[in-house]
Amino acid sequence: MYTMYGIGTKNIFMGLVTGHRICEIDFIVLKNKKPIFAVECKTGDKNLSPHIKYFKDRTAIPEFYQVHMKYKDYGSASTGRVLPFITFCKIKGMV
């Protein structure tokens, strides 16, 4: 069981997802009411957050990213990719 909170328009929605086990994903982006990716924000570039696996196993979100302000880039979007915030922005066409 999980709950989504957020803001958006008819076509794009961004929000927070929380689960019953006191875990959350910082942002989820929906397009036309379908999830397109989720983002977890961290200060460091070490371990992939266990919250990503929790929501990967329980939702239809196809891509998970954990962004940080350091340098490491590893993993895959389908299982959880840890990457610098600027790299994420380039991949998603934001810069």
Coordinates of N, CA, C and O in Angstrom, one line a residue:
M1 N 0.8 -1.2 0.0 CA 0.0 0.0 0.0 C 0.9 1.2 0.0 O 1.9 1.3 0.7
Y2 N 0.6 2.2 -0.8 CA 1.3 3.4 -0.9 C 0.4 4.6 -1.2 O -0.7 4.4 -1.7
T3 N 0.8 5.8 -0.9 CA 0.0 7.0 -1.1 C 0.8 8.0 -1.8 O 2.0 8.2 -1.6
M4 N 0.2 8.7 -2.8 CA 0.9 9.8 -3.5 C 0.3 11.1 -3.2 O -0.9 11.3 -3.0
Y5 N 1.2 12.1 -3.0 CA 0.9 13.5 -2.7 C 1.6 14.3 -3.7 O 2.7 14.1 -4.1
G6 N 1.0 15.4 -4.3 CA 1.7 16.2 -5.2 C 0.9 17.3 -5.9 O -0.3 17.6 -5.5
I7 N 1.5 17.9 -6.9 CA 0.9 18.9 -7.7 C 1.1 18.6 -9.1 O 1.9 17.8 -9.5
G8 N 0.3 19.2 -10.0 CA 0.4 19.0 -11.4 C -0.7 19.6 -12.2 O -1.5 20.3 -11.7
T9 N -0.6 19.2 -13.5 CA -1.6 19.7 -14.5 C -2.3 18.4 -15.0 O -2.1 17.3 -14.5
K10 N -3.1 18.6 -16.0 CA -3.9 17.5 -16.5 C -2.9 16.4 -17.1 O -3.2 15.2 -17.0
N11 N -1.8 16.8 -17.7 CA -0.9 15.9 -18.3 C 0.4 15.5 -17.5 O 0.9 14.4 -17.7
I12 N 0.9 16.4 -16.7 CA 2.1 16.1 -15.9 C 1.8 16.3 -14.5 O 1.2 17.3 -14.0
F13 N 2.3 15.4 -13.6 CA 2.1 15.4 -12.2 C 3.4 15.1 -11.5 O 4.2 14.2 -12.0
M14 N 3.8 15.8 -10.5 CA 5.0 15.5 -9.7 C 4.6 15.4 -8.2 O 3.8 16.3 -7.7
G15 N 5.0 14.4 -7.5 CA 4.6 14.3 -6.2 C 5.5 13.4 -5.4 O 6.5 12.8 -5.8
L16 N 5.2 13.2 -4.1 CA 5.8 12.3 -3.1 C 5.1 11.0 -3.0 O 3.8 11.0 -3.0
V17 N 5.8 9.9 -2.9 CA 5.2 8.6 -2.7 C 5.6 8.1 -1.3 O 6.8 8.1 -1.0
T18 N 4.6 7.7 -0.5 CA 5.0 7.1 0.8 C 4.4 5.8 0.9 O 3.3 5.5 0.4
G19 N 5.1 4.9 1.6 CA 4.6 3.5 1.9 C 4.3 3.4 3.3 O 4.6 4.2 4.2
H20 N 3.6 2.3 3.7 CA 3.2 2.0 5.0 C 4.4 1.7 6.0 O 4.2 1.7 7.2
R21 N 5.5 1.4 5.4 CA 6.7 1.0 6.3 C 7.6 2.2 6.5 O 8.8 2.1 6.7
I22 N 7.0 3.4 6.5 CA 7.8 4.6 6.7 C 8.9 4.7 5.7 O 10.1 4.9 6.1
C23 N 8.6 4.6 4.5 CA 9.6 4.8 3.4 C 8.9 5.7 2.4 O 7.7 5.7 2.3
E24 N 9.8 6.4 1.7 CA 9.2 7.3 0.7 C 10.2 7.5 -0.5 O 11.4 7.2 -0.4
I25 N 9.7 8.0 -1.6 CA 10.5 8.4 -2.7 C 10.2 9.9 -2.9 O 9.1 10.3 -2.8
D26 N 11.3 10.7 -3.1 CA 11.1 12.1 -3.0 C 10.2 12.6 -4.1 O 9.4 13.5 -3.9
F27 N 10.3 12.1 -5.4 CA 9.5 12.6 -6.5 C 9.1 11.5 -7.4 O 9.9 10.6 -7.6
I28 N 7.9 11.6 -7.9 CA 7.5 10.7 -9.0 C 6.8 11.6 -10.0 O 6.1 12.6 -9.7
V29 N 7.2 11.4 -11.3 CA 6.6 12.2 -12.4 C 5.7 11.3 -13.2 O 6.0 10.2 -13.6
L30 N 4.4 11.8 -13.3 CA 3.4 11.1 -14.1 C 3.1 11.9 -15.4 O 3.2 13.1 -15.4
K31 N 2.9 11.2 -16.5 CA 2.4 11.8 -17.7 C 1.1 11.1 -18.1 O 1.1 9.9 -18.2
N32 N 0.1 11.9 -18.3 CA -1.2 11.3 -18.6 C -1.6 10.2 -17.6 O -2.1 9.1 -18.0
K33 N -1.4 10.5 -16.4 CA -1.7 9.6 -15.2 C -0.9 8.3 -15.2 O -1.3 7.4 -14.4
K34 N 0.2 8.2 -15.9 CA 1.0 7.0 -15.9 C 2.4 7.4 -15.4 O 2.9 8.4 -15.8
P35 N 3.0 6.6 -14.5 CA 4.3 7.0 -14.0 C 5.4 6.8 -15.1 O 5.3 5.9 -15.8
I36 N 6.3 7.8 -15.1 CA 7.4 7.7 -16.1 C 8.7 7.6 -15.4 O 9.6 6.9 -15.9
F37 N 8.9 8.2 -14.2 CA 10.1 7.9 -13.5 C 9.9 8.4 -12.0 O 9.0 9.3 -11.8
A38 N 10.8 7.9 -11.1 CA 10.8 8.4 -9.8 C 12.3 8.8 -9.4 O 13.2 8.3 -10.0
V39 N 12.4 9.8 -8.5 CA 13.7 10.3 -8.1 C 13.8 10.4 -6.6 O 12.9 10.9 -5.9
E40 N 14.9 9.8 -6.1 CA 15.3 9.9 -4.7 C 16.5 10.8 -4.7 O 17.4 10.7 -5.4
C41 N 16.5 11.8 -3.7 CA 17.6 12.8 -3.6 C 18.4 12.5 -2.4 O 17.9 12.3 -1.3
K42 N 19.7 12.4 -2.6 CA 20.7 12.2 -1.5 C 21.8 13.1 -1.6 O 22.1 13.7 -2.6
T43 N 22.5 13.3 -0.4 CA 23.7 14.2 -0.5 C 25.0 13.4 -0.9 O 25.9 14.0 -1.5
G44 N 25.0 12.1 -0.7 CA 26.2 11.3 -1.0 C 25.9 10.4 -2.2 O 24.8 10.2 -2.6
D45 N 27.0 9.7 -2.7 CA 26.9 8.9 -3.9 C 27.1 7.4 -3.5 O 27.5 6.6 -4.4
K46 N 26.9 7.0 -2.3 CA 27.2 5.6 -1.9 C 26.1 4.6 -2.2 O 25.8 4.4 -3.4
N47 N 25.4 4.1 -1.3 CA 24.5 3.0 -1.5 C 23.1 3.4 -2.1 O 22.6 4.5 -1.8
L48 N 22.6 2.6 -3.0 CA 21.2 2.8 -3.5 C 20.2 2.7 -2.3 O 20.3 1.7 -1.5
S49 N 19.3 3.6 -2.2 CA 18.4 3.6 -1.2 C 17.5 2.3 -1.2 O 17.0 2.0 -2.3
P50 N 17.2 1.7 -0.1 CA 16.3 0.5 -0.1 C 14.9 0.9 -0.4 O 14.1 0.1 -0.8
H51 N 14.6 2.2 -0.3 CA 13.2 2.6 -0.7 C 13.0 2.4 -2.2 O 11.8 2.2 -2.6
I52 N 14.0 2.5 -3.0 CA 13.8 2.3 -4.4 C 13.4 0.9 -4.7 O 12.4 0.6 -5.4
K53 N 14.0 -0.1 -4.1 CA 13.6 -1.5 -4.3 C 12.2 -1.7 -3.7 O 11.4 -2.4 -4.4
Y54 N 11.9 -1.1 -2.6 CA 10.5 -1.2 -2.0 C 9.5 -0.8 -3.0 O 8.5 -1.5 -3.3
F55 N 9.6 0.4 -3.6 CA 8.6 0.9 -4.6 C 8.7 0.2 -5.9 O 7.7 0.1 -6.6
K56 N 9.9 -0.2 -6.3 CA 10.1 -1.0 -7.6 C 9.3 -2.3 -7.5 O 8.6 -2.6 -8.5
D57 N 9.3 -2.9 -6.4 CA 8.5 -4.2 -6.2 C 7.0 -4.0 -6.1 O 6.3 -4.9 -6.3
R58 N 6.6 -2.8 -5.8 CA 5.1 -2.6 -5.5 C 4.4 -1.6 -6.4 O 3.2 -1.4 -6.3
T59 N 5.1 -1.0 -7.4 CA 4.5 0.0 -8.3 C 4.8 -0.4 -9.7 O 5.6 -1.2 -10.0
A60 N 4.1 0.4 -10.6 CA 4.4 0.3 -12.1 C 5.3 1.3 -12.6 O 5.4 1.6 -13.8
I61 N 6.1 1.9 -11.7 CA 7.1 3.0 -12.1 C 8.2 2.3 -12.8 O 8.9 1.4 -12.3
P62 N 8.4 2.7 -14.1 CA 9.4 2.0 -14.9 C 10.9 2.4 -14.7 O 11.8 1.6 -14.9
E63 N 11.1 3.6 -14.2 CA 12.5 4.1 -14.0 C 12.7 4.7 -12.6 O 11.8 5.5 -12.2
F64 N 13.8 4.4 -12.0 CA 14.1 5.0 -10.7 C 15.5 5.6 -10.7 O 16.5 4.9 -11.2
Y65 N 15.7 6.8 -10.2 CA 16.9 7.5 -10.2 C 17.2 8.0 -8.8 O 16.3 8.4 -8.1
Q66 N 18.5 7.8 -8.3 CA 18.9 8.4 -7.1 C 20.0 9.4 -7.4 O 21.0 9.1 -7.9
V67 N 19.6 10.7 -7.2 CA 20.5 11.8 -7.6 C 21.3 12.3 -6.4 O 20.8 12.2 -5.3
H68 N 22.5 12.8 -6.7 CA 23.4 13.4 -5.6 C 24.2 14.5 -6.2 O 24.2 14.7 -7.4
M69 N 25.0 15.1 -5.4 CA 25.9 16.2 -5.8 C 27.4 15.8 -5.9 O 28.2 16.6 -5.9
K70 N 27.6 14.5 -6.0 CA 29.0 14.0 -6.1 C 29.3 13.5 -7.5 O 28.9 14.2 -8.4
Y71 N 30.1 12.4 -7.6 CA 30.6 12.0 -8.9 C 30.2 10.7 -9.5 O 30.2 10.4 -10.7
K72 N 29.9 9.7 -8.6 CA 29.7 8.3 -9.0 C 28.4 8.2 -9.9 O 27.4 8.9 -9.6
D73 N 28.5 7.3 -10.8 CA 27.3 7.0 -11.7 C 27.3 5.5 -11.9 O 28.2 4.9 -12.5
Y74 N 26.3 4.8 -11.4 CA 26.2 3.3 -11.5 C 24.8 2.9 -11.4 O 23.9 3.6 -11.0
G75 N 24.6 1.6 -11.8 CA 23.2 1.0 -11.8 C 22.5 1.3 -13.1 O 23.1 1.9 -14.1
S76 N 21.3 0.9 -13.2 CA 20.4 1.1 -14.3 C 19.1 1.7 -13.9 O 18.6 1.5 -12.8
A77 N 18.5 2.4 -14.8 CA 17.2 3.1 -14.5 C 16.1 2.1 -14.1 O 15.2 2.3 -13.3
S78 N 16.2 0.9 -14.7 CA 15.1 -0.1 -14.4 C 15.2 -0.7 -13.0 O 14.2 -1.2 -12.5
T79 N 16.4 -0.7 -12.5 CA 16.6 -1.3 -11.1 C 17.0 -0.2 -10.1 O 17.0 -0.5 -8.9
G80 N 17.4 0.9 -10.6 CA 17.8 2.0 -9.7 C 19.2 2.5 -10.1 O 20.1 1.8 -9.9
R81 N 19.2 3.7 -10.6 CA 20.5 4.3 -11.1 C 20.9 5.4 -10.1 O 20.1 6.3 -9.9
V82 N 22.1 5.3 -9.6 CA 22.7 6.4 -8.8 C 23.6 7.2 -9.7 O 24.5 6.7 -10.4
L83 N 23.3 8.5 -9.7 CA 24.0 9.4 -10.6 C 24.1 10.8 -10.1 O 23.2 11.3 -9.4
P84 N 25.0 11.6 -10.6 CA 25.1 13.0 -10.3 C 23.8 13.8 -10.8 O 23.3 13.4 -11.9
F85 N 23.4 14.8 -10.1 CA 22.2 15.5 -10.4 C 22.3 16.1 -11.8 O 21.4 16.0 -12.6
I86 N 23.5 16.7 -12.2 CA 23.7 17.3 -13.5 C 23.6 16.2 -14.6 O 23.0 16.5 -15.7
T87 N 24.0 15.0 -14.4 CA 23.9 14.0 -15.4 C 22.4 13.6 -15.6 O 22.0 13.4 -16.7
F88 N 21.7 13.5 -14.5 CA 20.3 13.2 -14.5 C 19.6 14.3 -15.4 O 18.8 14.0 -16.3
C89 N 19.9 15.6 -15.1 CA 19.3 16.7 -15.8 C 19.6 16.6 -17.3 O 18.7 16.8 -18.2
K90 N 20.8 16.2 -17.7 CA 21.2 16.0 -19.1 C 20.4 14.9 -19.7 O 19.9 15.0 -20.9
I91 N 20.3 13.8 -19.1 CA 19.6 12.6 -19.6 C 18.1 13.0 -19.8 O 17.5 12.5 -20.8
K92 N 17.5 13.7 -18.9 CA 16.1 14.1 -19.1 C 15.8 15.3 -19.9 O 14.7 15.8 -20.0
G93 N 16.9 15.9 -20.5 CA 16.7 17.0 -21.3 C 16.4 18.3 -20.6 O 15.8 19.2 -21.2
M94 N 16.9 18.5 -19.4 CA 16.6 19.7 -18.6 C 17.7 20.7 -18.8 O 17.5 21.9 -18.3
V95 N 18.8 20.3 -19.3 CA 19.9 21.3 -19.5 C 20.5 21.1 -20.9 O 20.4 20.0 -21.4

